Amino acid sequence: MEGDRLEPAVTIKNIERELICPACKELFTHPLILPCQHSICHKCVKEILFFTLEDSFTDLGSESSNQSSPRIRIHSPSLDRIDRVNRSGWKRNSLTPRTTIFPCPGCRHDVDLGERGINGLFRNFTLETIVERYRQAARAATAIMCDVCKPPPQESTKSCMDCSASYCNECFKIHHPWGTVKAQHEYVGPTTNFRPKILMCPEHEMERVNMYCEICRRPVCHLCKLGGSHANHRVTTMSTAYKTLKEKLSKDIEYLISKESQVKGQISELGLLMKETECNGERAKEEASNNFDKLFDVLEERRSAALRAIEVSKNLRLEKLQTQIEEYQGLLENNGLVGYAQEVLKETDQSCFVQTAKQLHVRIQKATESLKSFRPAAQTSFEDYVVDITKQEEILGDLSFYSSGLDVPEINEEKSRMYNKALICWEHLVKEDSADTYILEYRKLNREEENATWQETEACSKSKVISDLENNSSYAFRVRGYKGSICSPWSREVILHTPAAPVFSFLFDDKCGYNSERLMLNPRRTSVESRAGFPLLLGAERIQVGCYTTLDYIIGDTGITKGKHFWAFHVESYSYLVKVGVASNTKLQEWLHNPRDVTSPRYEQDSGHDSGSEDTCFDSSQPFTLITLGMNKFFIPKAPTAPKDSANRILPMPSCIGICLDCDRGKVGFYDADHMKCLYERQVDCSGTMYPAFALMGSAGIHLEEAIAAKYLEYRDDM
């Protein structure tokens, strides 16, 4: 029995590290559950959001704002962090909600709090209760005193949750007598935490959660299920979810307890591995040091040889110059050759003079010629002795522990994206996580600069975002992995293309002509789906021969009046009929304010029906252009002079479709955004304000290509 009484205390003591907030490094205070399932103090979330927004608008070198709070440890802002804040503050109009993104202190992944921000987070009552029990265990030596006793107060034995006060036995009997309303109050052991343990719905603050959404994996209230964001989701009762999760957690705990001896053995094995790693590390350091000593010896030998060669050449040149100086000094008056010649001139004997003067005349003639063409006997420059270390310096710069056993990463072209920024993803085909860090290099492919220098960036994960790229350009990418100082060979080079114009960012407009009965937007307004409802059924009932439904239009929330812009989106493969393109504000007024419930496709001028209506307007510059997509096909409009055979006008639908609108030239192009290949281009009247336009018929779905740097995590959950 004593062991049973001591076990909770030991357990509480051992779980202390689980009760520490990753932000403030203190015990949790009013913890909130983030979407990534990590918990953080309520105050810490507010401080992180405050400092994140503050850092994005202050100078990068300023750290004064970080010193104002002793609780939260926030470093000076980084470019990645400010980029996340800039992405989170989309400013289109006053009606567009702003999302709040910040890095989780626990897992360092970006967390999106959505439109409600902190108000959309649940309180972690379970963690709050455990922290309170830990505090009580830590304060065992300091008893909680009675709040109503006359001095000196007695040690309390009970705490009333309704009165928010602690009582000793005598005071509790006095203030909670039998037969009164207070006798029915909820009382617990002595505590200082009197916060009510009631989990309320973040979206409906007056409603308690009583169901569990299996799709979103979170508790919801009945209003969320009836008409809220979980209306079409599969939910279960809270008791069922409680039972299921408790059974799973109990089984996991029982499994861990049953494997205690195995865990202890593995801990011992890890201890031995640590010692072995320590020895092997020291041995590797010694071998590396010996190899570098060998390199130093080679360099020292080459340096000595180079210095000796320079010294010998220097002495030889000095000797030649010294001899030349002595010869020229002999040409001076009263010195050397001139003095000797003057003495020879004093000779009166003709035969003797001729005998001596002949040789002297030759010497003087040579000296005279040397004066006319002066040339030093040796060069002063030692350019021939300059050591060229360019190649050696490059080789030494790449000096590392090379191992063919390290798996070569390969760039995944399907997952990589080139949009407003480049998201380059790679993977290991043989081994998983065989490298700790990666070096990604990229260069622009330019005919003028065939040997453009590689630019490099370091990554700790298997993806990297590159932002300093030019539009309408091709770039080559390659990556290599590093494990410690060991590096892998370079991966195969992959060439990707940037968009033809700057990226135009917008959301779907849920106000202008949006039909909520036929179309369904996601909360972020980045995707739209058409759903067949009662209007379709009623239309089929009225027309027995056939039912032709109208196209349901939806546009972007931002217009374009000038410049060149590019945007991209995905069309679901199951889509029956989708039309995408651009339209002016005048054409939109006609479309959106003249609804038709049931009509023939021939009435719709740009419906994609081969009636000839689209052909008649092909040559004229219209204030709209829509391309038809459907059944996983891309349909190119037929020109008046084109043959009737439509096989050459049907292309496979790209996984990502791009549209480039050039208002200045009055042209719009449709691209395969994965390969940046133009599939179709035509003239369009851009005299008004142009909007991205979409139309859906039947079952269809469109998803806008979000800024690829804003990566949203998919958190795993067994439930």
XYZ file of C-alpha atoms in Angstrom:
719
model
C 0.000 0.000 0.000
C 2.858 2.330 0.746
C 4.158 1.756 -2.739
C 0.768 2.742 -4.118
C 0.815 5.939 -2.128
C 4.325 6.845 -3.222
C 3.811 6.036 -6.913
C 1.806 9.182 -7.797
C 4.461 11.383 -6.164
C 7.237 9.696 -8.100
C 5.216 9.989 -11.309
C 4.546 13.672 -10.729
C 8.220 14.261 -10.068
C 9.308 12.492 -13.234
C 6.915 14.325 -15.568
C 8.183 17.784 -14.672
C 9.694 18.312 -18.128
C 6.268 17.637 -19.696
C 4.779 20.494 -17.682
C 7.200 23.182 -18.897
C 6.027 25.682 -21.508
C 8.387 25.588 -24.534
C 8.223 29.385 -24.804
C 8.758 30.730 -21.282
C 10.455 27.578 -19.868
C 8.212 27.749 -16.807
C 5.261 25.719 -15.597
C 2.218 26.130 -17.827
C -0.205 28.911 -16.914
C -3.638 28.648 -18.541
C -2.298 26.469 -21.405
C -3.909 26.527 -24.867
C -3.778 23.724 -27.464
C -2.315 24.768 -30.827
C -3.407 23.130 -34.109
C -0.192 21.074 -34.052
C -1.379 19.612 -30.693
C 1.402 21.296 -28.705
C 0.421 23.383 -25.688
C 1.590 26.884 -24.813
C 0.698 29.424 -22.137
C -2.054 31.878 -23.024
C 0.207 34.797 -22.178
C 3.059 33.352 -24.248
C 0.861 33.096 -27.354
C -0.115 36.739 -27.014
C 3.510 37.797 -26.527
C 4.738 35.751 -29.488
C 2.093 37.284 -31.750
C 2.891 40.767 -30.465
C 6.650 40.451 -30.937
C 6.257 38.721 -34.310
C 4.200 41.628 -35.640
C 6.476 44.183 -33.967
C 9.615 42.612 -35.430
C 8.180 42.693 -38.929
C 7.915 46.490 -38.855
C 11.131 47.377 -36.976
C 14.736 47.424 -38.064
C 16.336 43.991 -38.324
C 19.224 44.997 -36.130
C 17.084 46.322 -33.286
C 16.633 44.107 -30.247
C 15.116 46.595 -27.891
C 11.633 45.157 -28.211
C 12.913 41.745 -27.182
C 14.079 43.060 -23.821
C 10.696 44.263 -22.665
C 9.434 40.880 -21.508
C 11.386 38.619 -19.147
C 9.015 35.673 -19.732
C 9.368 35.053 -23.417
C 12.698 34.454 -25.138
C 12.351 35.788 -28.666
C 15.417 36.390 -30.790
C 15.880 39.203 -33.228
C 13.673 38.844 -36.295
C 14.891 36.823 -39.248
C 14.092 37.197 -42.923
C 12.106 33.951 -42.902
C 10.052 35.172 -39.970
C 9.284 38.547 -41.512
C 8.425 36.756 -44.743
C 5.897 34.668 -42.825
C 4.382 37.786 -41.274
C 4.171 39.509 -44.647
C 2.435 36.469 -46.065
C 0.021 36.404 -43.155
C -1.015 40.038 -43.662
C -2.806 39.898 -46.996
C -4.206 43.388 -47.541
C -6.782 43.319 -50.297
C -9.735 45.139 -48.846
C -11.179 45.833 -45.431
C -13.581 42.913 -45.674
C -10.893 40.276 -46.266
C -9.964 38.509 -42.984
C -6.336 38.339 -41.962
C -4.732 35.084 -40.927
C -2.165 34.858 -38.161
C 0.886 32.640 -38.696
C 3.715 32.130 -36.212
C 6.245 29.353 -35.491
C 5.267 26.882 -32.754
C 7.913 27.018 -29.977
C 7.617 23.238 -29.572
C 8.027 21.883 -33.106
C 9.185 25.090 -34.923
C 6.545 24.554 -37.631
C 4.316 27.373 -38.795
C 0.924 27.457 -37.071
C -2.048 29.203 -38.655
C -4.579 30.422 -36.089
C -7.076 31.418 -38.778
C -9.499 34.303 -38.605
C -10.372 33.981 -34.887
C -6.764 33.953 -33.710
C -6.318 33.050 -30.043
C -10.089 32.929 -29.559
C -10.201 29.823 -31.747
C -7.942 27.777 -29.426
C -9.146 25.345 -26.767
C -7.970 25.469 -23.161
C -6.032 22.383 -22.111
C -7.923 21.627 -18.895
C -6.272 18.245 -18.448
C -2.770 19.730 -18.550
C -3.934 22.555 -16.295
C -5.142 20.030 -13.711
C -1.890 18.056 -13.850
C 0.151 21.236 -13.417
C -1.978 22.145 -10.398
C -1.399 18.712 -8.871
C 2.311 19.159 -9.470
C 2.251 22.562 -7.801
C 0.451 21.082 -4.798
C 3.004 18.272 -4.575
C 5.802 20.824 -4.766
C 4.113 22.905 -2.037
C 3.615 19.908 0.248
C 5.898 21.487 2.851
C 3.919 24.736 2.658
C 0.303 24.068 3.567
C -2.629 26.043 2.137
C -4.158 28.005 4.989
C -7.824 28.680 5.693
C -9.117 31.884 4.099
C -11.754 32.728 6.766
C -10.092 31.759 10.055
C -9.335 34.424 12.594
C -5.609 34.936 13.110
C -3.707 32.731 13.375
C -5.295 30.821 10.420
C -5.494 27.035 10.502
C -4.394 24.647 7.771
C -7.174 24.136 5.239
C -8.615 20.702 4.506
C -11.104 21.550 1.743
C -11.513 24.094 -1.053
C -14.930 25.124 -2.388
C -14.995 25.568 -6.165
C -18.198 27.623 -6.004
C -16.990 29.974 -3.264
C -13.391 30.044 -4.578
C -12.064 29.750 -1.026
C -10.261 27.228 1.216
C -11.555 26.186 4.655
C -10.427 24.267 7.664
C -12.823 21.662 9.072
C -14.465 24.028 11.580
C -14.884 26.932 9.159
C -16.268 24.610 6.477
C -18.975 23.388 8.846
C -19.869 26.960 9.757
C -20.018 28.327 6.178
C -21.499 25.190 4.566
C -24.038 23.906 7.132
C -26.180 20.897 6.345
C -29.579 21.588 4.861
C -28.531 24.787 3.095
C -27.789 25.576 -0.537
C -24.065 25.896 0.184
C -23.991 22.314 1.375
C -24.474 21.299 -2.271
C -21.362 23.163 -3.425
C -18.547 21.292 -5.123
C -15.529 20.914 -2.870
C -12.128 19.367 -3.495
C -8.835 19.064 -1.653
C -6.901 22.208 -0.765
C -6.063 24.132 -3.909
C -5.458 27.625 -5.190
C -6.864 27.023 -8.698
C -10.577 27.877 -8.751
C -11.018 28.291 -12.502
C -14.140 26.452 -13.728
C -13.371 23.326 -15.740
C -15.902 23.882 -18.535
C -14.809 23.467 -22.134
C -16.679 26.020 -24.257
C -16.828 26.186 -28.056
C -14.420 28.813 -29.473
C -16.847 29.690 -32.296
C -20.004 29.768 -30.108
C -18.791 31.099 -26.785
C -22.031 30.352 -24.904
C -22.191 26.685 -25.966
C -20.419 23.754 -24.346
C -18.750 21.187 -26.587
C -20.637 17.898 -26.574
C -19.551 16.203 -29.828
C -16.331 15.231 -31.572
C -15.697 15.930 -35.271
C -13.922 12.951 -36.819
C -12.900 14.961 -39.898
C -11.281 17.912 -38.109
C -10.377 15.815 -35.028
C -11.564 18.380 -32.506
C -14.483 18.883 -30.073
C -17.487 20.826 -31.409
C -20.852 21.997 -30.144
C -24.285 21.272 -31.601
C -24.422 24.671 -33.359
C -21.214 23.821 -35.262
C -22.889 20.661 -36.497
C -26.260 22.224 -37.327
C -25.179 25.223 -39.381
C -21.524 25.953 -38.723
C -18.278 24.939 -40.357
C -18.827 21.282 -39.393
C -22.312 20.946 -40.913
C -21.301 18.322 -43.477
C -18.721 16.583 -41.317
C -18.990 13.224 -39.634
C -19.270 13.615 -35.854
C -19.570 11.252 -32.925
C -20.649 11.629 -29.330
C -18.161 12.873 -26.804
C -18.583 9.700 -24.749
C -17.675 7.534 -27.750
C -14.614 9.642 -28.541
C -13.660 9.600 -24.856
C -13.964 5.831 -24.693
C -12.038 5.264 -27.937
C -9.170 7.576 -27.087
C -8.957 6.332 -23.512
C -8.766 2.724 -24.689
C -6.023 3.592 -27.158
C -4.053 5.569 -24.598
C -4.454 2.827 -21.979
C -3.237 0.178 -24.412
C -0.250 2.315 -25.353
C 0.655 2.873 -21.701
C 0.257 -0.840 -20.886
C 2.485 -1.682 -23.832
C 5.160 0.751 -22.660
C 5.028 -0.617 -19.106
C 5.311 -4.194 -20.379
C 8.406 -3.192 -22.337
C 10.135 -1.548 -19.354
C 12.906 -4.162 -19.221
C 13.435 -3.807 -22.964
C 13.667 -0.025 -22.623
C 16.211 -0.362 -19.816
C 18.279 -2.712 -21.968
C 18.136 -0.288 -24.865
C 19.169 2.545 -22.541
C 22.197 0.501 -21.471
C 22.991 -0.225 -25.104
C 22.715 3.476 -25.917
C 25.116 4.232 -23.054
C 27.667 1.834 -24.522
C 27.115 3.368 -27.945
C 27.796 6.807 -26.464
C 31.138 5.603 -25.071
C 31.985 3.924 -28.362
C 31.011 7.084 -30.229
C 33.252 9.115 -27.937
C 36.236 6.829 -28.624
C 35.584 6.653 -32.354
C 35.155 10.422 -32.495
C 38.518 11.010 -30.829
C 40.116 8.489 -33.185
C 38.531 10.208 -36.208
C 39.772 13.576 -34.955
C 43.289 12.157 -34.628
C 43.183 10.708 -38.155
C 41.837 13.955 -39.583
C 44.550 15.889 -37.749
C 47.227 13.545 -39.174
C 45.853 14.028 -42.696
C 45.944 17.783 -42.317
C 49.488 17.530 -40.914
C 50.445 15.691 -44.103
C 48.933 18.493 -46.136
C 50.802 21.036 -44.009
C 54.067 19.136 -44.611
C 53.490 19.120 -48.373
C 52.673 22.829 -48.319
C 55.693 23.559 -46.138
C 57.965 21.656 -48.535
C 56.531 23.458 -51.552
C 56.845 26.786 -49.774
C 60.502 26.144 -48.949
C 61.218 25.131 -52.544
C 59.472 28.228 -53.893
C 61.331 30.508 -51.496
C 64.691 28.913 -52.419
C 64.004 29.369 -56.137
C 63.103 33.013 -55.617
C 66.239 33.562 -53.497
C 68.557 32.024 -56.132
C 66.961 34.089 -58.901
C 67.243 37.217 -56.812
C 70.992 36.734 -56.131
C 71.723 35.981 -59.798
C 69.921 39.127 -60.912
C 71.709 41.227 -58.321
C 75.064 39.946 -59.554
C 74.240 40.846 -63.166
C 73.048 44.301 -62.191
C 76.158 44.858 -60.033
C 78.456 43.900 -62.944
C 76.542 46.291 -65.215
C 76.931 49.069 -62.663
C 80.680 48.509 -62.521
C 80.912 48.644 -66.318
C 79.031 51.916 -66.480
C 81.111 53.410 -63.696
C 84.164 52.747 -65.878
C 82.705 55.080 -68.468
C 82.915 58.041 -66.160
C 85.737 60.614 -66.478
C 88.923 59.895 -64.483
C 87.629 56.450 -63.880
C 88.294 53.167 -65.574
C 88.082 53.027 -69.363
C 87.944 56.789 -69.935
C 91.059 57.417 -67.863
C 92.873 54.570 -69.569
C 91.928 55.961 -72.998
C 93.226 59.406 -72.000
C 96.581 57.888 -71.048
C 96.734 56.004 -74.342
C 96.241 59.281 -76.212
C 99.505 60.549 -74.651
C 101.473 57.864 -76.555
C 103.619 59.471 -79.330
C 104.950 56.331 -80.891
C 102.627 55.655 -83.785
C 103.140 51.910 -84.029
C 102.662 51.420 -80.315
C 99.588 53.679 -80.288
C 97.946 51.816 -83.161
C 98.653 48.500 -81.510
C 96.910 49.558 -78.277
C 94.250 51.955 -79.582
C 92.690 49.384 -81.922
C 91.438 47.177 -79.092
C 90.587 50.209 -76.977
C 88.561 51.706 -79.796
C 86.458 48.513 -80.011
C 85.758 48.637 -76.275
C 84.826 52.322 -76.354
C 82.602 51.741 -79.399
C 80.711 48.991 -77.522
C 80.311 51.306 -74.509
C 78.978 54.045 -76.780
C 76.436 51.681 -78.304
C 75.296 50.564 -74.834
C 74.676 54.199 -73.929
C 72.477 54.642 -77.013
C 70.322 51.543 -76.185
C 70.292 51.195 -72.411
C 68.900 47.861 -71.139
C 69.235 46.514 -67.591
C 71.056 43.217 -67.333
C 68.239 41.669 -65.259
C 64.487 42.140 -64.613
C 63.227 43.417 -61.311
C 59.815 41.731 -61.550
C 59.199 38.263 -60.119
C 55.937 37.654 -61.946
C 57.186 34.297 -63.150
C 57.484 33.210 -59.539
C 53.897 34.010 -58.463
C 52.220 30.862 -57.112
C 48.818 30.265 -58.749
C 46.613 28.704 -56.047
C 43.218 29.280 -57.686
C 42.518 25.622 -58.396
C 44.055 24.452 -55.136
C 42.031 27.022 -53.204
C 38.826 25.782 -54.842
C 39.709 22.175 -54.091
C 40.559 22.957 -50.472
C 37.303 24.890 -50.166
C 35.432 21.711 -51.074
C 37.604 19.616 -48.799
C 35.334 17.308 -46.797
C 34.889 13.716 -45.808
C 33.585 12.255 -49.037
C 31.713 8.975 -48.810
C 30.066 7.057 -51.606
C 27.948 5.361 -48.946
C 25.951 8.571 -48.339
C 22.804 8.418 -50.415
C 22.570 11.031 -53.177
C 19.422 13.181 -52.855
C 17.298 13.627 -55.962
C 15.116 16.666 -56.678
C 11.431 15.763 -56.993
C 10.112 17.732 -59.968
C 6.471 16.863 -59.212
C 6.577 18.307 -55.704
C 8.783 21.273 -56.629
C 6.983 24.460 -57.628
C 8.023 27.655 -59.409
C 5.462 30.348 -58.652
C 6.032 33.667 -56.913
C 8.820 31.803 -55.186
C 10.523 28.523 -55.889
C 9.832 25.591 -53.603
C 12.459 22.940 -54.307
C 11.808 19.506 -52.784
C 14.111 16.492 -52.819
C 14.183 12.993 -51.398
C 16.417 9.973 -50.941
C 15.600 7.082 -53.222
C 17.510 4.449 -51.224
C 17.870 5.548 -47.631
C 15.615 7.687 -45.487
C 17.115 10.701 -43.719
C 20.673 9.747 -44.692
C 21.836 13.383 -44.387
C 21.632 15.977 -41.628
C 21.914 19.136 -43.726
C 21.775 19.970 -47.412
C 23.351 22.526 -49.726
C 21.061 23.621 -52.564
C 22.733 25.390 -55.474
C 20.992 27.188 -58.320
C 21.951 29.370 -61.265
C 20.123 31.183 -64.031
C 20.445 29.670 -67.483
C 21.443 32.497 -69.795
C 22.872 32.215 -73.285
C 25.044 35.252 -72.688
C 26.485 33.764 -69.488
C 27.019 30.099 -70.167
C 29.198 29.639 -67.094
C 27.084 31.528 -64.594
C 28.216 31.096 -61.012
C 26.219 28.858 -58.701
C 24.461 30.440 -55.754
C 24.055 28.248 -52.706
C 21.786 28.088 -49.678
C 21.691 25.736 -46.721
C 18.642 23.692 -45.689
C 17.969 21.500 -42.667
C 14.935 19.786 -44.215
C 14.160 18.221 -47.594
C 12.798 21.422 -49.077
C 13.867 25.021 -49.494
C 12.169 28.225 -50.639
C 14.112 30.485 -53.029
C 12.781 34.008 -53.479
C 15.378 35.983 -55.459
C 14.416 34.678 -58.910
C 13.615 36.620 -62.075
C 10.387 36.236 -64.023
C 10.226 34.329 -67.313
C 13.585 32.657 -66.736
C 14.992 29.136 -66.511
C 17.014 27.995 -63.519
C 19.095 24.900 -62.873
C 19.040 23.338 -59.420
C 21.178 20.693 -57.751
C 21.530 19.507 -54.168
C 23.979 17.498 -52.086
C 23.661 16.082 -48.574
C 25.967 16.436 -45.574
C 26.179 14.160 -42.560
C 28.598 15.827 -40.226
C 31.585 16.598 -42.463
C 30.736 13.826 -44.932
C 29.137 14.967 -48.163
C 27.391 13.134 -50.979
C 27.912 13.733 -54.716
C 25.766 16.374 -56.403
C 22.330 15.334 -57.552
C 21.218 15.415 -61.159
C 20.569 18.987 -62.326
C 16.900 19.884 -62.730
C 15.757 22.815 -64.870
C 12.603 24.704 -63.847
C 10.960 27.800 -65.299
C 9.578 30.844 -63.518
C 6.211 32.428 -64.498
C 5.993 34.725 -67.487
C 5.003 37.705 -65.300
C 4.845 38.779 -61.659
C 2.389 36.716 -59.635
C -1.051 38.219 -59.077
C -2.461 37.253 -55.670
C -6.197 37.164 -55.015
C -8.962 35.175 -53.312
C -12.378 34.083 -54.495
C -15.018 36.804 -54.062
C -17.828 35.518 -51.847
C -20.004 38.635 -52.308
C -20.161 39.617 -55.977
C -22.553 37.196 -57.666
C -21.582 34.260 -55.448
C -24.304 31.562 -55.446
C -24.098 29.815 -52.070
C -26.723 27.240 -53.112
C -24.609 25.928 -55.974
C -21.049 26.805 -54.951
C -19.181 26.062 -51.740
C -16.110 28.043 -50.650
C -13.590 26.936 -48.070
C -13.046 29.317 -45.110
C -9.810 30.685 -46.598
C -11.569 31.436 -49.924
C -8.806 29.656 -51.858
C -10.931 26.814 -53.290
C -14.460 26.495 -54.646
C -16.571 23.451 -55.429
C -19.878 23.163 -57.241
C -22.468 20.887 -55.708
C -25.592 19.528 -57.390
C -28.626 20.587 -55.362
C -32.364 21.054 -55.635
C -32.209 23.501 -58.582
C -30.615 20.767 -60.689
C -33.226 18.208 -59.638
C -36.086 20.600 -60.278
C -34.662 21.494 -63.679
C -34.455 17.829 -64.631
C -38.050 17.364 -63.518
C -39.357 20.201 -65.704
C -37.497 19.151 -68.854
C -38.002 15.527 -69.817
C -35.811 15.457 -72.921
C -32.694 16.870 -71.332
C -31.523 19.269 -68.668
C -29.019 21.998 -69.404
C -27.911 23.864 -66.327
C -26.368 27.284 -66.347
C -22.753 27.972 -65.531
C -22.212 29.220 -61.981
C -19.748 32.113 -62.125
C -17.299 33.235 -59.449
C -14.569 35.859 -59.763
C -11.475 37.055 -57.940
C -11.754 39.730 -55.276
C -9.152 42.008 -56.930
C -9.200 43.594 -60.379
C -6.455 44.447 -62.868
C -6.228 47.689 -64.850
C -2.649 47.684 -66.151
C 0.552 45.705 -66.262
C 1.345 42.048 -66.792
C 0.202 39.468 -64.237
C 0.262 35.707 -63.760
C -1.762 33.366 -61.520
C -2.209 29.609 -61.299
C -4.740 27.084 -59.996
C -5.621 23.400 -59.934
C -8.759 21.877 -61.416
C -9.969 18.634 -59.867
C -9.710 15.672 -62.217
C -13.342 14.684 -61.565
C -14.616 18.078 -62.807
C -17.355 17.774 -65.441
C -17.107 21.260 -66.989
C -15.067 24.265 -65.895
C -14.360 27.520 -67.712
C -11.452 29.711 -66.661
C -10.071 33.004 -67.898
C -10.637 36.747 -67.544
C -13.606 39.080 -67.868
C -14.153 42.833 -67.655
C -16.410 44.482 -65.097
C -19.002 45.261 -67.793
C -19.247 41.638 -68.879
C -19.449 40.513 -65.260
C -22.461 42.752 -64.698
C -24.211 40.987 -67.568
C -23.299 37.530 -66.309
C -23.976 37.991 -62.619
C -27.149 40.104 -62.769
C -29.047 38.053 -65.365
C -29.298 34.605 -63.758
C -30.789 31.730 -65.751
C -31.904 28.563 -64.020
C -32.265 26.306 -67.033
C -30.968 27.063 -70.507
C -29.465 25.495 -73.556
C -25.714 25.714 -74.036
C -26.329 27.453 -77.348
C -27.656 30.459 -75.439
C -24.383 30.710 -73.544
C -22.084 32.466 -75.965
C -18.891 30.987 -74.540
C -20.228 27.733 -73.165
C -17.922 25.437 -75.069
C -20.790 23.952 -77.116
C -19.789 23.493 -80.742
C -22.621 25.672 -82.014
C -20.551 28.227 -83.825
C -21.254 31.029 -81.374
C -17.743 30.885 -80.077
C -16.358 30.834 -83.605
C -18.182 33.986 -84.627
C -16.560 36.021 -81.895
C -13.117 34.523 -82.263
C -11.599 37.301 -84.336
C -13.257 40.188 -82.530
C -11.604 41.467 -79.403
C -14.065 40.658 -76.635
C -13.962 41.930 -73.036
C -13.698 38.333 -71.852
C -11.920 35.071 -72.649
C -12.816 31.726 -71.109
C -11.215 28.383 -71.874
C -13.161 25.160 -71.393
C -11.827 22.368 -69.183
C -13.568 19.148 -68.350
C -13.261 15.402 -68.023
C -9.508 15.809 -67.544
C -9.161 17.580 -70.938
C -8.068 21.040 -72.088
C -10.112 22.356 -75.040
C -8.593 24.970 -77.364
C -11.233 27.217 -79.044
C -11.735 26.627 -82.746
C -10.615 29.291 -85.184
C -12.910 30.149 -88.152
C -10.393 28.785 -90.648
C -9.571 25.674 -88.621
C -10.711 22.245 -89.904
C -13.704 20.618 -88.307
C -11.586 17.845 -86.846
C -11.377 18.635 -83.140
C -8.800 16.003 -82.206
C -5.932 18.459 -82.488
C -7.772 20.935 -80.245
C -8.075 18.554 -77.277
C -5.071 18.381 -74.945
C -4.536 16.565 -71.634
C -5.424 18.854 -68.746
C -2.272 19.993 -66.881
C -2.133 19.362 -63.158
C -1.561 23.099 -62.634
C -2.948 25.724 -65.023
C -1.586 29.247 -65.310
C -3.069 32.408 -66.830
C -0.965 35.389 -67.955
C -2.838 38.655 -68.611
C -0.973 41.455 -70.389
C -3.239 44.521 -70.170
C -0.797 46.758 -72.021
C -0.726 44.504 -75.089
C -4.308 43.254 -74.707
C -3.390 39.561 -74.623
C -4.181 36.642 -72.375
C -2.312 33.331 -72.392
C -3.074 29.955 -70.855
C -0.131 27.919 -69.577
C 0.839 24.495 -68.360
C 2.123 25.950 -65.089
C 4.207 22.885 -64.210
C 6.403 23.356 -67.288
C 5.569 27.039 -67.991
C 4.504 26.170 -71.516
C 1.962 28.398 -73.289
C -0.930 26.285 -74.612
C -3.136 29.023 -76.068
C -3.032 32.814 -76.461
C -5.478 35.340 -77.887
C -6.429 39.026 -77.893
C -8.745 40.452 -75.245
C -10.233 43.901 -74.726
C -8.643 45.313 -71.540
C -10.247 48.765 -71.624
C -12.096 48.129 -68.344
C -11.125 46.509 -65.070
C -10.285 42.850 -65.663
C -10.998 40.149 -63.096
C -9.996 36.485 -62.905
C -13.203 34.647 -63.856
C -14.262 31.053 -63.271
C -17.400 29.108 -64.142
C -18.433 25.647 -62.962
C -21.092 23.236 -64.136
C -22.002 19.949 -62.525
C -19.500 18.450 -60.129
C -16.252 20.426 -60.236
C -13.585 21.936 -58.029
C -10.952 24.685 -58.387
C -8.077 25.375 -55.977
C -5.985 28.527 -56.216
C -2.247 28.092 -56.080
C -1.255 29.597 -52.752
C 2.073 31.268 -52.118
C 4.313 28.221 -52.043
C 6.373 29.599 -49.196
C 3.301 29.496 -46.915
C 3.421 25.797 -46.102
C 0.581 24.484 -44.007
C 1.289 21.352 -42.023
C -0.884 18.260 -42.038
C -0.809 17.088 -38.459
C -1.066 13.349 -37.993
C -3.605 11.912 -35.600
C -4.619 8.309 -34.992
C -8.217 9.232 -34.148
